[in-house]
Tab-separated table of C-alpha atoms in Angstrom:
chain	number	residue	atom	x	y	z
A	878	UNK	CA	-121.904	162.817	202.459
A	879	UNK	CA	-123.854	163.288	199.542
A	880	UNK	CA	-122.346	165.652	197.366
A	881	UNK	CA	-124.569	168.513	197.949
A	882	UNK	CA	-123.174	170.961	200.477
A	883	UNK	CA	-124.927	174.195	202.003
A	884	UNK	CA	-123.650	176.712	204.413
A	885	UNK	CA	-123.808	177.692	206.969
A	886	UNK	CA	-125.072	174.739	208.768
A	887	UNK	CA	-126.399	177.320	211.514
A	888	UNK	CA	-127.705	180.859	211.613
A	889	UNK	CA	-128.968	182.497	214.203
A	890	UNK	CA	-130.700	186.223	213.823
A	891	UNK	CA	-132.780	188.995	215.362
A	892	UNK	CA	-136.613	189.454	213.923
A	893	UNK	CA	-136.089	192.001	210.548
A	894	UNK	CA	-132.876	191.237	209.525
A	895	UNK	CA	-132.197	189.534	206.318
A	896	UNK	CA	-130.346	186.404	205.519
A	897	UNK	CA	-128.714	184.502	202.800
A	898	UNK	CA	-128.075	180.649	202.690
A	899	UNK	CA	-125.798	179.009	200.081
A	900	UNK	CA	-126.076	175.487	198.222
A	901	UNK	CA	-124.075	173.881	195.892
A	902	UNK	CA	-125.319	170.883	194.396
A	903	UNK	CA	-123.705	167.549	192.922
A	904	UNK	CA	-121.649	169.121	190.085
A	905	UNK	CA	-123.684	167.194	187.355
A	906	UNK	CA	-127.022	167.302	188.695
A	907	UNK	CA	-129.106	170.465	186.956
A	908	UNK	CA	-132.499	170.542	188.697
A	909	UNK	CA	-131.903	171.916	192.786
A	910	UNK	CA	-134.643	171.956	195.069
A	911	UNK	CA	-135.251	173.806	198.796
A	912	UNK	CA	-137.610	172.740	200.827
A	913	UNK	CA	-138.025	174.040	204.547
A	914	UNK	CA	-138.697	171.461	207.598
A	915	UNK	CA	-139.580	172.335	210.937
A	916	UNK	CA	-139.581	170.281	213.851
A	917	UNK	CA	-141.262	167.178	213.723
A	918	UNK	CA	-142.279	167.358	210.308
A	919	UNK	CA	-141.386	166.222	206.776
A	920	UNK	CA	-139.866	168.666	204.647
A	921	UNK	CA	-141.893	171.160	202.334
A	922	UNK	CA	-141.208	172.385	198.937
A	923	UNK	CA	-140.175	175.780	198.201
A	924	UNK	CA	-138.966	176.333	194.943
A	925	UNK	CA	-136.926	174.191	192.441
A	926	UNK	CA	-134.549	175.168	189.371
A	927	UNK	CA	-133.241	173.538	186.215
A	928	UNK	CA	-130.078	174.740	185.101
A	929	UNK	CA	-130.765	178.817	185.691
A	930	UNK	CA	-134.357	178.638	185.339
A	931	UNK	CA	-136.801	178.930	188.351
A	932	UNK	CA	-139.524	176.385	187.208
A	933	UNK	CA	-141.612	176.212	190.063
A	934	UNK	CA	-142.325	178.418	193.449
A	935	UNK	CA	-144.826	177.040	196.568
A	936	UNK	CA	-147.065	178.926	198.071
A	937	UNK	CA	-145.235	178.791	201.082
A	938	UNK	CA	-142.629	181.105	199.405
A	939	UNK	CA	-143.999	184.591	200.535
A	940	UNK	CA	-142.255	187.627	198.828
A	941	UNK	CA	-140.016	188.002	201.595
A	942	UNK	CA	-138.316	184.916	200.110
A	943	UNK	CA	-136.123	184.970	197.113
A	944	UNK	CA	-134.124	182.492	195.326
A	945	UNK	CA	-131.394	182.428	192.810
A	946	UNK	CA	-129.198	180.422	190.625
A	947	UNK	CA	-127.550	182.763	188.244
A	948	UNK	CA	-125.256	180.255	186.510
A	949	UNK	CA	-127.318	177.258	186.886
A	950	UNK	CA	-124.339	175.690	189.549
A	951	UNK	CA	-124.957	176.963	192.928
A	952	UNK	CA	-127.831	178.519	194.400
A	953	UNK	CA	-128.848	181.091	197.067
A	954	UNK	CA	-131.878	181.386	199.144
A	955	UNK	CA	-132.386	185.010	200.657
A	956	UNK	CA	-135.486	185.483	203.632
A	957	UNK	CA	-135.444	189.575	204.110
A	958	UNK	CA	-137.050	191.029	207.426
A	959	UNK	CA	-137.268	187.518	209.124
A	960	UNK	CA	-139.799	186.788	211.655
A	961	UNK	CA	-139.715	184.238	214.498
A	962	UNK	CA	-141.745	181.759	212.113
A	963	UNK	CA	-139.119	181.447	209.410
A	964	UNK	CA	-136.932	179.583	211.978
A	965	UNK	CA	-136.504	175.684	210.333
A	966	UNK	CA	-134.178	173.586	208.954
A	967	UNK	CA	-133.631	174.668	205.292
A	968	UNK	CA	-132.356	172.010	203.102
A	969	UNK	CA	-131.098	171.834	199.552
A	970	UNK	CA	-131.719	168.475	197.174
A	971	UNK	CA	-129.917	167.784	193.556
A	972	UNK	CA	-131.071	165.836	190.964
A	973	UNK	CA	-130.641	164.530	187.342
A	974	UNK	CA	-133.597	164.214	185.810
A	975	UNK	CA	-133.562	161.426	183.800
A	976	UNK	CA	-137.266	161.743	183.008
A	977	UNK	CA	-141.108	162.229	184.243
A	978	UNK	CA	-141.227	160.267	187.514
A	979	UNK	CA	-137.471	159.072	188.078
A	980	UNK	CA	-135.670	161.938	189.879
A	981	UNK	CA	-133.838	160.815	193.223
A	982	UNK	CA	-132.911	163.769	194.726
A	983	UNK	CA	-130.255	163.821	197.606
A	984	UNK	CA	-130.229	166.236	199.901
A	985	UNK	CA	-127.580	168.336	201.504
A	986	UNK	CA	-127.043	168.715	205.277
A	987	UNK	CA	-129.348	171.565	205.609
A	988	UNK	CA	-129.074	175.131	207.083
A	989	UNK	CA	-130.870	175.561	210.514
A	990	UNK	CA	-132.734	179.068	211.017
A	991	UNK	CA	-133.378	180.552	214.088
A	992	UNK	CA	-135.011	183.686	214.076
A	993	UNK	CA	-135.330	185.364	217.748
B	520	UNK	CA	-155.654	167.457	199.021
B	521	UNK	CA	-153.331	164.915	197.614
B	522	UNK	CA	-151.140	163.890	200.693
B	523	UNK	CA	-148.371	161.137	201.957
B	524	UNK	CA	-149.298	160.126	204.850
B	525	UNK	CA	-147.618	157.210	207.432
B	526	UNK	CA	-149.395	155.329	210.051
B	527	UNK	CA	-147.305	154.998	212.668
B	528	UNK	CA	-145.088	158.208	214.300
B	529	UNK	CA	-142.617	155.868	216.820
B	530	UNK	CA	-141.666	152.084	216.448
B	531	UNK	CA	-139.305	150.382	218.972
B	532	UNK	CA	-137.904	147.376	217.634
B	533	UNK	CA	-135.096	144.966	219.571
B	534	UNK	CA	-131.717	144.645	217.647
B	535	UNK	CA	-131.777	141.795	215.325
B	536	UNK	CA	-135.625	141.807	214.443
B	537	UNK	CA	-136.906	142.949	211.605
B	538	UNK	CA	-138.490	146.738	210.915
B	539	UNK	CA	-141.768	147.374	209.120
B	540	UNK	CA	-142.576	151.171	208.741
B	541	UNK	CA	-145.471	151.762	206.541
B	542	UNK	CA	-146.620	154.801	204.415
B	543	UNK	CA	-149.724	155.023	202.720
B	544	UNK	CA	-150.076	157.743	199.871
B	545	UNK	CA	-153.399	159.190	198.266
B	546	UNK	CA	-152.333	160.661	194.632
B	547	UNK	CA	-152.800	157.339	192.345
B	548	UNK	CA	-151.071	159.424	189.668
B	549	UNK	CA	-147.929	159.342	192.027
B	550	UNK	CA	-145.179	156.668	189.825
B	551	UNK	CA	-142.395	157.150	191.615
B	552	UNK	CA	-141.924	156.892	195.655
B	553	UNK	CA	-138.521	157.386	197.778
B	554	UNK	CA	-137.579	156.517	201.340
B	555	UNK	CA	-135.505	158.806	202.832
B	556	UNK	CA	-133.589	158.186	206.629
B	557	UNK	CA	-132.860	161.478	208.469
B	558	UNK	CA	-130.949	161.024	211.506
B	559	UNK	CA	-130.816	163.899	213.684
B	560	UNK	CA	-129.089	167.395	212.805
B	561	UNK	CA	-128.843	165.621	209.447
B	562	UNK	CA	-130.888	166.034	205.704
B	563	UNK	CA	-132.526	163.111	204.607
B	564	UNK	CA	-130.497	160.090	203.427
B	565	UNK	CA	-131.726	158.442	200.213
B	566	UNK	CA	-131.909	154.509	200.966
B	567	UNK	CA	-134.268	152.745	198.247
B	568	UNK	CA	-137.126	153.842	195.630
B	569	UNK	CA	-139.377	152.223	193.625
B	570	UNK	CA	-141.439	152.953	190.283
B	571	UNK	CA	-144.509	152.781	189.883
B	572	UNK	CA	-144.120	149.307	187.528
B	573	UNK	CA	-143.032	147.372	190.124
B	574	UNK	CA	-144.641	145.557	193.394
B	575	UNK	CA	-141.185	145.047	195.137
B	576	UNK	CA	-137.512	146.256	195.453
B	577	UNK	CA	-134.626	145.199	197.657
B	578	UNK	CA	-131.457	146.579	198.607
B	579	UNK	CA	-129.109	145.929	201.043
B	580	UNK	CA	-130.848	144.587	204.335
B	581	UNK	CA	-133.749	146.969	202.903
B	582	UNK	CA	-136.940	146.129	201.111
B	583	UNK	CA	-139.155	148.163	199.627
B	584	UNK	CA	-143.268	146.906	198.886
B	585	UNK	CA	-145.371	149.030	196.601
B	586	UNK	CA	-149.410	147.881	196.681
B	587	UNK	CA	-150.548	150.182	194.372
B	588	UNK	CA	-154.627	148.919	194.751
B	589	UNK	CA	-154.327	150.236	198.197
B	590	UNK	CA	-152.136	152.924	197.582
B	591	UNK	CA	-149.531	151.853	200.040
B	592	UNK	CA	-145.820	151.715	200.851
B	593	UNK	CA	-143.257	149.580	203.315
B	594	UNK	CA	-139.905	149.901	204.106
B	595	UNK	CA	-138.563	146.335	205.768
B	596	UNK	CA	-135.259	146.392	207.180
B	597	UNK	CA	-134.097	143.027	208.093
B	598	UNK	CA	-131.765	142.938	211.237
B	599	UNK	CA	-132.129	145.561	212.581
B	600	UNK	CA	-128.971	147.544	213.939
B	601	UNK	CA	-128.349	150.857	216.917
B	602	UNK	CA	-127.316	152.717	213.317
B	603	UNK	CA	-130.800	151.887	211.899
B	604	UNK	CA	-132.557	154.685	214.307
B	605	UNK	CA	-133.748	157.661	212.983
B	606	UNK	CA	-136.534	158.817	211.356
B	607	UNK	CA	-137.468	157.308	208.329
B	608	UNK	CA	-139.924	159.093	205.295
B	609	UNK	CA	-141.995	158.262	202.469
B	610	UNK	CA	-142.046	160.656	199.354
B	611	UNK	CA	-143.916	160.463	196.119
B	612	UNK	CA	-143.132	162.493	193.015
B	613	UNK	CA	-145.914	162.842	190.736
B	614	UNK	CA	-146.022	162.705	187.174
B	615	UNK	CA	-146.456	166.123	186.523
B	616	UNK	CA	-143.245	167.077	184.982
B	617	UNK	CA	-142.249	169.193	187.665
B	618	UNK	CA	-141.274	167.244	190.440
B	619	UNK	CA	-141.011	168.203	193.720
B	620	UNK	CA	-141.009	165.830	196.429
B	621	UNK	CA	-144.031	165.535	198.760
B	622	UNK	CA	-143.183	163.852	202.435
B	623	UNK	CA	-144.986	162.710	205.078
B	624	UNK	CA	-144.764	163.528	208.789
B	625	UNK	CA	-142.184	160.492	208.940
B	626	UNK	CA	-141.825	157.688	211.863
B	627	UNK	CA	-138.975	157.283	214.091
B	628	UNK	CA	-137.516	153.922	214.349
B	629	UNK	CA	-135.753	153.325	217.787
B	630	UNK	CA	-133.740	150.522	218.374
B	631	UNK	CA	-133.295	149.015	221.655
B	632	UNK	CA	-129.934	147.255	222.200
């Protein structure tokens, strides 16, 4: 167990509803990360915060994707009017960063997606 | 584009032998690098990292080799145990001052008892 937690661990939905995943990181830590990982694959960025602020989205992070971390603790992750490629393994990391180039993030179990 | 990349998907190793998984990467700015274990049903497991300063870093049973002229990566893991398989992945976080983590595919390791 790392520390960072994320719920639920499964979700499964019809195409066009919406959904909303949860993370909490490692109390301390104040940059989180999601990244999305489908089968066979490494996982792919999404979008990172420090403390509140959303620093950085991919490109992979169509408007149907939104993510939020109003008091710079937890953070949510809502897809709206899912489609059947959206189904993955979404996973949270934490991190401290220390400085340019010396961030170990740990992840949290992850949130599998599947969208039918 | 830049990319992490590893050579080999699947590696069977006996119990007791040593592991070698090998990543190469292609951003030279890259000065940080992470290997992660995911078993399965699981998020990725930190094990060992390395900056871009040094050649070599060991942990427990672990070992991590950094040849930055070729612009590759190793994992060792001496003695290899059942517990050790999974899939195992190279990240690099680049200098940029935003620093998300870019993986490769990843190899599974399979140990055969």
């Amino acid at each position: 167990d790392t520390g960072v937690s994320q719920d639920p661990r499964h979700k499964i939905t019809k195409r066009g509803q919406n959904v909303t995943f949860r993370c909490d990181p490692i109390s301390e830590h104040n940059r989180l990360y999601w990244y999305r990982q489908t089968l066979g694959q490494g996982p792919e960025f999404l979008t990172y915060f420090q403390n509140e602020a959303q620093l950085e989205k991919s490109r992979l992070l169509s408007d149907r994707f939104s993510a939020e971390r109003p008091k710079g603790s937890f953070s949510t992750l809502e897809i709206q009017r899912t489609e059947q490629g959206d189904s993955a393994m979404y996973l949270c990391a934490s991190s401290s960063a220390l400085g340019r180039g010396e961030e170990t993030q740990y992840f949290g179990p992850g949130t599998r997606l599947l969208v039918l | 584009g830049e990319s992490v990349g590893l050579h080999l998907p699947t590696l069977s190793v006996q119990e007791g032998d040593n592991s070698i998984i090998n990543c190469a990467y292609s951003n030279s700015a890259s000065d940080y690098f992470i290997w992660y274990k995911q078993e399965s049903g699981k998020g990725p497991q930190f094990i060992i990292d390395i900056r871009s300063n040094m050649d070599k870093r060991q942990g427990q049973r672990v070992t991590v080799l950094l040849n930055k002229t070729v612009k590759h990566l190793s994992l060792q893991i001496a003695a290899t145990q059942p517990g050790d398989s999974a899939v195992y992945f190279c990240a690099e976080n680049t200098p940029s001052g935003n620093t998300p983590l870019v993986f490769g595919k990843g190899t599974r390791l399979s140990v055969i008892a």
